[in-house]
Amino acid sequence: MLQDVPILEVVEEEYRYSKVPLVVFYHGWRSDKELVLTQARKLAKKKIRVVLPDAMNHGQRRHDVSSIPSFTFWNSIQGNLAEFDLIKDFYLKRDLVLDEKIGVGGYSMGGMTTGALLTQHPEITAATIIMGTPNLGAYAKLVRDSAKQHNLYIPKDMKSLTSWIDDYDLSNYPETINNRPLLFWHGTDDERIPYSQSKNFFDSIQGQDYAEQVAFITGYKAKHLVETRLMDKIANFFEYYLY
């Protein structure tokens, strides 16, 4: 536990007390830190220390989900953002981070967390957004519109209640990428988060100086699912850019 945040730390035994790069990796909606262990082990084999937190309302912190569409979802992401410094500083203060090399990544909701963190944390060295949209505002509108179509209750001021999203929306502040290595992966047949939101963002930043190290991998016919080969690509990406 880091205060009230349950985490798993995954690192090869021989590097447990050594300075190695740090990667904070976030799970998806209705998932938990244990379900990201395979990815963490692949990263740890690259001589990286991996921290897997349970988001608010998930894993050891699981609570009932609000009947208001996406309200708990956004609350969970906001919690991740609020707790990032707590995790990062714990390892920095103990002098366990090699050359202050810090990676951040995540699946789905965790990918959206990653994009949001990039807008506020220039100390992040490299990042991966896996099947998560960098366009938080567009996704929030999609959920609101869908709720209305299905006659689900949603507050009239839902946009205002989640207005913090605008300040953490990578599509509003793409320049904050600041030429950092950033890898996107998204499946064309993703049934939960539209492929187009990630791909359109990537296309829109092409040719910009701040986006020279941004890469996009398309999962053709792929759905909202991470396969082993992709986990290997993610591990190789962080190994390359954190060493």
GROMACS .gro file of C-alpha atoms in nm:
model
  243
    1MET     CA    1   0.000   0.000   0.000
    2LEU     CA    2   0.119   0.352  -0.080
    3GLN     CA    3  -0.104   0.538   0.167
    4ASP     CA    4  -0.446   0.415   0.049
    5VAL     CA    5  -0.337   0.303  -0.298
    6PRO     CA    6  -0.298  -0.075  -0.341
    7ILE     CA    7  -0.011  -0.154  -0.581
    8LEU     CA    8   0.183  -0.449  -0.712
    9GLU     CA    9   0.552  -0.388  -0.770
   10VAL     CA   10   0.703  -0.620  -1.031
   11VAL     CA   11   1.080  -0.630  -1.067
   12GLU     CA   12   1.346  -0.897  -1.109
   13GLU     CA   13   1.478  -0.999  -0.766
   14GLU     CA   14   1.833  -0.890  -0.846
   15TYR     CA   15   1.717  -0.533  -0.921
   16ARG     CA   16   1.479  -0.502  -0.627
   17TYR     CA   17   1.696  -0.243  -0.451
   18SER     CA   18   1.877  -0.114  -0.760
   19LYS     CA   19   1.824   0.194  -0.973
   20VAL     CA   20   1.632   0.089  -1.284
   21PRO     CA   21   1.376   0.268  -1.502
   22LEU     CA   22   1.024   0.289  -1.360
   23VAL     CA   23   0.704   0.217  -1.550
   24VAL     CA   24   0.362   0.289  -1.396
   25PHE     CA   25   0.104   0.082  -1.586
   26TYR     CA   26  -0.271   0.131  -1.550
   27HIS     CA   27  -0.545  -0.130  -1.595
   28GLY     CA   28  -0.875  -0.081  -1.774
   29TRP     CA   29  -1.236  -0.027  -1.665
   30ARG     CA   30  -1.376  -0.300  -1.438
   31SER     CA   31  -1.035  -0.469  -1.442
   32ASP     CA   32  -0.765  -0.469  -1.173
   33LYS     CA   33  -0.391  -0.466  -1.121
   34GLU     CA   34  -0.363  -0.847  -1.117
   35LEU     CA   35  -0.499  -0.868  -1.471
   36VAL     CA   36  -0.202  -0.665  -1.598
   37LEU     CA   37   0.059  -0.894  -1.443
   38THR     CA   38   0.153  -1.065  -1.770
   39GLN     CA   39   0.241  -0.727  -1.921
   40ALA     CA   40   0.430  -0.632  -1.606
   41ARG     CA   41   0.638  -0.952  -1.611
   42LYS     CA   42   0.737  -0.889  -1.972
   43LEU     CA   43   0.849  -0.538  -1.877
   44ALA     CA   44   1.036  -0.663  -1.570
   45LYS     CA   45   1.236  -0.900  -1.789
   46LYS     CA   46   1.368  -0.587  -1.961
   47LYS     CA   47   1.530  -0.473  -1.633
   48ILE     CA   48   1.244  -0.233  -1.556
   49ARG     CA   49   1.057  -0.182  -1.229
   50VAL     CA   50   0.682  -0.188  -1.291
   51VAL     CA   51   0.414  -0.052  -1.060
   52LEU     CA   52   0.054  -0.160  -1.110
   53PRO     CA   53  -0.198   0.046  -0.908
   54ASP     CA   54  -0.561  -0.040  -0.847
   55ALA     CA   55  -0.766   0.256  -0.968
   56MET     CA   56  -1.034   0.395  -0.738
   57ASN     CA   57  -1.348   0.177  -0.751
   58HIS     CA   58  -1.144  -0.121  -0.878
   59GLY     CA   59  -0.968  -0.428  -0.740
   60GLN     CA   60  -0.913  -0.395  -0.366
   61ARG     CA   61  -1.099  -0.063  -0.386
   62ARG     CA   62  -1.402  -0.199  -0.572
   63HIS     CA   63  -1.732  -0.022  -0.507
   64ASP     CA   64  -2.071  -0.021  -0.668
   65VAL     CA   65  -2.080   0.166  -0.997
   66SER     CA   66  -2.300   0.476  -1.014
   67SER     CA   67  -2.614   0.435  -1.226
   68ILE     CA   68  -2.520   0.763  -1.395
   69PRO     CA   69  -2.340   0.654  -1.715
   70SER     CA   70  -1.960   0.706  -1.700
   71PHE     CA   71  -1.969   0.896  -1.368
   72THR     CA   72  -1.769   0.628  -1.184
   73PHE     CA   73  -1.548   0.587  -1.491
   74TRP     CA   74  -1.436   0.950  -1.488
   75ASN     CA   75  -1.399   0.943  -1.110
   76SER     CA   76  -1.162   0.646  -1.148
   77ILE     CA   77  -0.946   0.826  -1.405
   78GLN     CA   78  -0.938   1.139  -1.191
   79GLY     CA   79  -0.817   0.927  -0.900
   80ASN     CA   80  -0.535   0.786  -1.113
   81LEU     CA   81  -0.427   1.138  -1.203
   82ALA     CA   82  -0.436   1.254  -0.841
   83GLU     CA   83  -0.230   0.958  -0.720
   84PHE     CA   84   0.041   0.955  -0.989
   85ASP     CA   85   0.281   1.184  -0.800
   86LEU     CA   86   0.237   0.976  -0.485
   87ILE     CA   87   0.360   0.666  -0.670
   88LYS     CA   88   0.635   0.839  -0.867
   89ASP     CA   89   0.775   1.031  -0.570
   90PHE     CA   90   0.786   0.718  -0.352
   91TYR     CA   91   1.047   0.564  -0.583
   92LEU     CA   92   1.232   0.885  -0.664
   93LYS     CA   93   1.280   0.968  -0.295
   94ARG     CA   94   1.426   0.622  -0.236
   95ASP     CA   95   1.668   0.674  -0.525
   96LEU     CA   96   1.538   0.369  -0.712
   97VAL     CA   97   1.480   0.532  -1.053
   98LEU     CA   98   1.769   0.519  -1.300
   99ASP     CA   99   1.840   0.865  -1.447
  100GLU     CA  100   1.480   0.965  -1.360
  101LYS     CA  101   1.358   0.752  -1.653
  102ILE     CA  102   0.982   0.717  -1.599
  103GLY     CA  103   0.742   0.543  -1.836
  104VAL     CA  104   0.365   0.544  -1.818
  105GLY     CA  105   0.121   0.320  -2.001
  106GLY     CA  106  -0.216   0.155  -1.982
  107TYR     CA  107  -0.496  -0.034  -2.146
  108SER     CA  108  -0.831   0.128  -2.229
  109MET     CA  109  -0.918   0.347  -1.927
  110GLY     CA  110  -0.550   0.317  -1.836
  111GLY     CA  111  -0.455   0.444  -2.182
  112MET     CA  112  -0.683   0.742  -2.133
  113THR     CA  113  -0.516   0.801  -1.796
  114THR     CA  114  -0.178   0.797  -1.973
  115GLY     CA  115  -0.279   1.060  -2.230
  116ALA     CA  116  -0.416   1.280  -1.953
  117LEU     CA  117  -0.094   1.250  -1.751
  118LEU     CA  118   0.114   1.359  -2.050
  119THR     CA  119  -0.061   1.697  -2.049
  120GLN     CA  120   0.057   1.775  -1.695
  121HIS     CA  121   0.378   1.580  -1.634
  122PRO     CA  122   0.679   1.677  -1.847
  123GLU     CA  123   0.893   1.444  -1.634
  124ILE     CA  124   0.739   1.139  -1.806
  125THR     CA  125   1.003   0.998  -2.042
  126ALA     CA  126   0.794   0.770  -2.266
  127ALA     CA  127   0.435   0.649  -2.283
  128THR     CA  128   0.196   0.398  -2.442
  129ILE     CA  129  -0.175   0.453  -2.503
  130ILE     CA  130  -0.323   0.112  -2.577
  131MET     CA  131  -0.684   0.107  -2.707
  132GLY     CA  132  -0.759   0.425  -2.516
  133THR     CA  133  -0.866   0.752  -2.676
  134PRO     CA  134  -0.650   1.065  -2.637
  135ASN     CA  135  -0.966   1.268  -2.707
  136LEU     CA  136  -1.140   1.264  -2.369
  137GLY     CA  137  -1.394   1.529  -2.464
  138ALA     CA  138  -1.512   1.338  -2.771
  139TYR     CA  139  -1.547   1.017  -2.573
  140ALA     CA  140  -1.737   1.192  -2.293
  141LYS     CA  141  -1.979   1.339  -2.548
  142LEU     CA  142  -2.022   0.997  -2.709
  143VAL     CA  143  -2.126   0.850  -2.374
  144ARG     CA  144  -2.363   1.138  -2.298
  145ASP     CA  145  -2.527   1.111  -2.639
  146SER     CA  146  -2.559   0.735  -2.608
  147ALA     CA  147  -2.722   0.767  -2.266
  148LYS     CA  148  -2.979   1.009  -2.406
  149GLN     CA  149  -3.056   0.777  -2.698
  150HIS     CA  150  -3.119   0.489  -2.457
  151ASN     CA  151  -3.330   0.709  -2.225
  152LEU     CA  152  -3.088   0.667  -1.936
  153TYR     CA  153  -3.079   0.933  -1.669
  154ILE     CA  154  -2.785   1.167  -1.706
  155PRO     CA  155  -2.761   1.509  -1.535
  156LYS     CA  156  -2.821   1.808  -1.761
  157ASP     CA  157  -2.497   1.955  -1.632
  158MET     CA  158  -2.291   1.637  -1.674
  159LYS     CA  159  -2.044   1.822  -1.898
  160SER     CA  160  -1.988   2.082  -1.624
  161LEU     CA  161  -1.964   1.814  -1.353
  162THR     CA  162  -1.676   1.658  -1.545
  163SER     CA  163  -1.530   1.983  -1.679
  164TRP     CA  164  -1.184   1.895  -1.539
  165ILE     CA  165  -1.155   1.665  -1.842
  166ASP     CA  166  -1.085   1.965  -2.067
  167ASP     CA  167  -0.760   2.044  -1.883
  168TYR     CA  168  -0.633   1.686  -1.923
  169ASP     CA  169  -0.749   1.623  -2.280
  170LEU     CA  170  -0.441   1.549  -2.493
  171SER     CA  171  -0.629   1.653  -2.806
  172ASN     CA  172  -0.662   2.002  -2.656
  173TYR     CA  173  -0.291   2.022  -2.573
  174PRO     CA  174  -0.107   1.799  -2.823
  175GLU     CA  175   0.202   2.018  -2.795
  176THR     CA  176   0.255   1.880  -2.442
  177ILE     CA  177   0.379   1.558  -2.607
  178ASN     CA  178   0.693   1.769  -2.653
  179ASN     CA  179   0.876   1.523  -2.875
  180ARG     CA  180   0.852   1.240  -2.622
  181PRO     CA  181   0.828   0.878  -2.745
  182LEU     CA  182   0.459   0.784  -2.751
  183LEU     CA  183   0.313   0.461  -2.886
  184PHE     CA  184  -0.052   0.415  -2.978
  185TRP     CA  185  -0.220   0.082  -3.049
  186HIS     CA  186  -0.587   0.052  -3.140
  187GLY     CA  187  -0.796  -0.215  -3.307
  188THR     CA  188  -1.011  -0.119  -3.606
  189ASP     CA  189  -1.304  -0.325  -3.473
  190ASP     CA  190  -1.287  -0.196  -3.115
  191GLU     CA  191  -1.645  -0.214  -2.987
  192ARG     CA  192  -1.588   0.003  -2.678
  193ILE     CA  193  -1.362   0.294  -2.768
  194PRO     CA  194  -1.374   0.411  -3.131
  195TYR     CA  195  -1.059   0.344  -3.332
  196SER     CA  196  -1.125   0.669  -3.521
  197GLN     CA  197  -1.068   0.884  -3.211
  198SER     CA  198  -0.709   0.761  -3.173
  199LYS     CA  199  -0.630   0.746  -3.545
  200ASN     CA  200  -0.774   1.090  -3.621
  201PHE     CA  201  -0.567   1.240  -3.339
  202PHE     CA  202  -0.252   1.072  -3.468
  203ASP     CA  203  -0.321   1.192  -3.823
  204SER     CA  204  -0.385   1.547  -3.702
  205ILE     CA  205  -0.042   1.582  -3.538
  206GLN     CA  206   0.163   1.448  -3.828
  207GLY     CA  207   0.440   1.686  -3.935
  208GLN     CA  208   0.448   1.870  -3.603
  209ASP     CA  209   0.788   1.899  -3.433
  210TYR     CA  210   0.643   1.788  -3.099
  211ALA     CA  211   0.511   1.466  -3.256
  212GLU     CA  212   0.823   1.334  -3.427
  213GLN     CA  213   0.846   1.035  -3.191
  214VAL     CA  214   0.479   0.939  -3.195
  215ALA     CA  215   0.400   0.601  -3.353
  216PHE     CA  216   0.066   0.433  -3.424
  217ILE     CA  217   0.005   0.061  -3.467
  218THR     CA  218  -0.328  -0.043  -3.615
  219GLY     CA  219  -0.473  -0.375  -3.509
  220TYR     CA  220  -0.658  -0.477  -3.825
  221LYS     CA  221  -0.991  -0.643  -3.740
  222ALA     CA  222  -0.881  -0.638  -3.376
  223LYS     CA  223  -1.134  -0.576  -3.100
  224HIS     CA  224  -1.097  -0.440  -2.745
  225LEU     CA  225  -0.843  -0.702  -2.643
  226VAL     CA  226  -0.469  -0.718  -2.585
  227GLU     CA  227  -0.278  -1.019  -2.719
  228THR     CA  228   0.061  -1.150  -2.612
  229ARG     CA  229   0.244  -1.023  -2.922
  230LEU     CA  230   0.128  -0.671  -2.843
  231MET     CA  231   0.252  -0.704  -2.485
  232ASP     CA  232   0.593  -0.790  -2.626
  233LYS     CA  233   0.587  -0.480  -2.849
  234ILE     CA  234   0.503  -0.263  -2.548
  235ALA     CA  235   0.787  -0.415  -2.345
  236ASN     CA  236   1.034  -0.363  -2.632
  237PHE     CA  237   0.918  -0.001  -2.671
  238PHE     CA  238   0.988   0.085  -2.308
  239GLU     CA  239   1.319  -0.101  -2.307
  240TYR     CA  240   1.433   0.097  -2.612
  241TYR     CA  241   1.333   0.440  -2.480
  242LEU     CA  242   1.413   0.400  -2.110
  243TYR     CA  243   1.768   0.269  -2.161
   0.00000   0.00000   0.00000
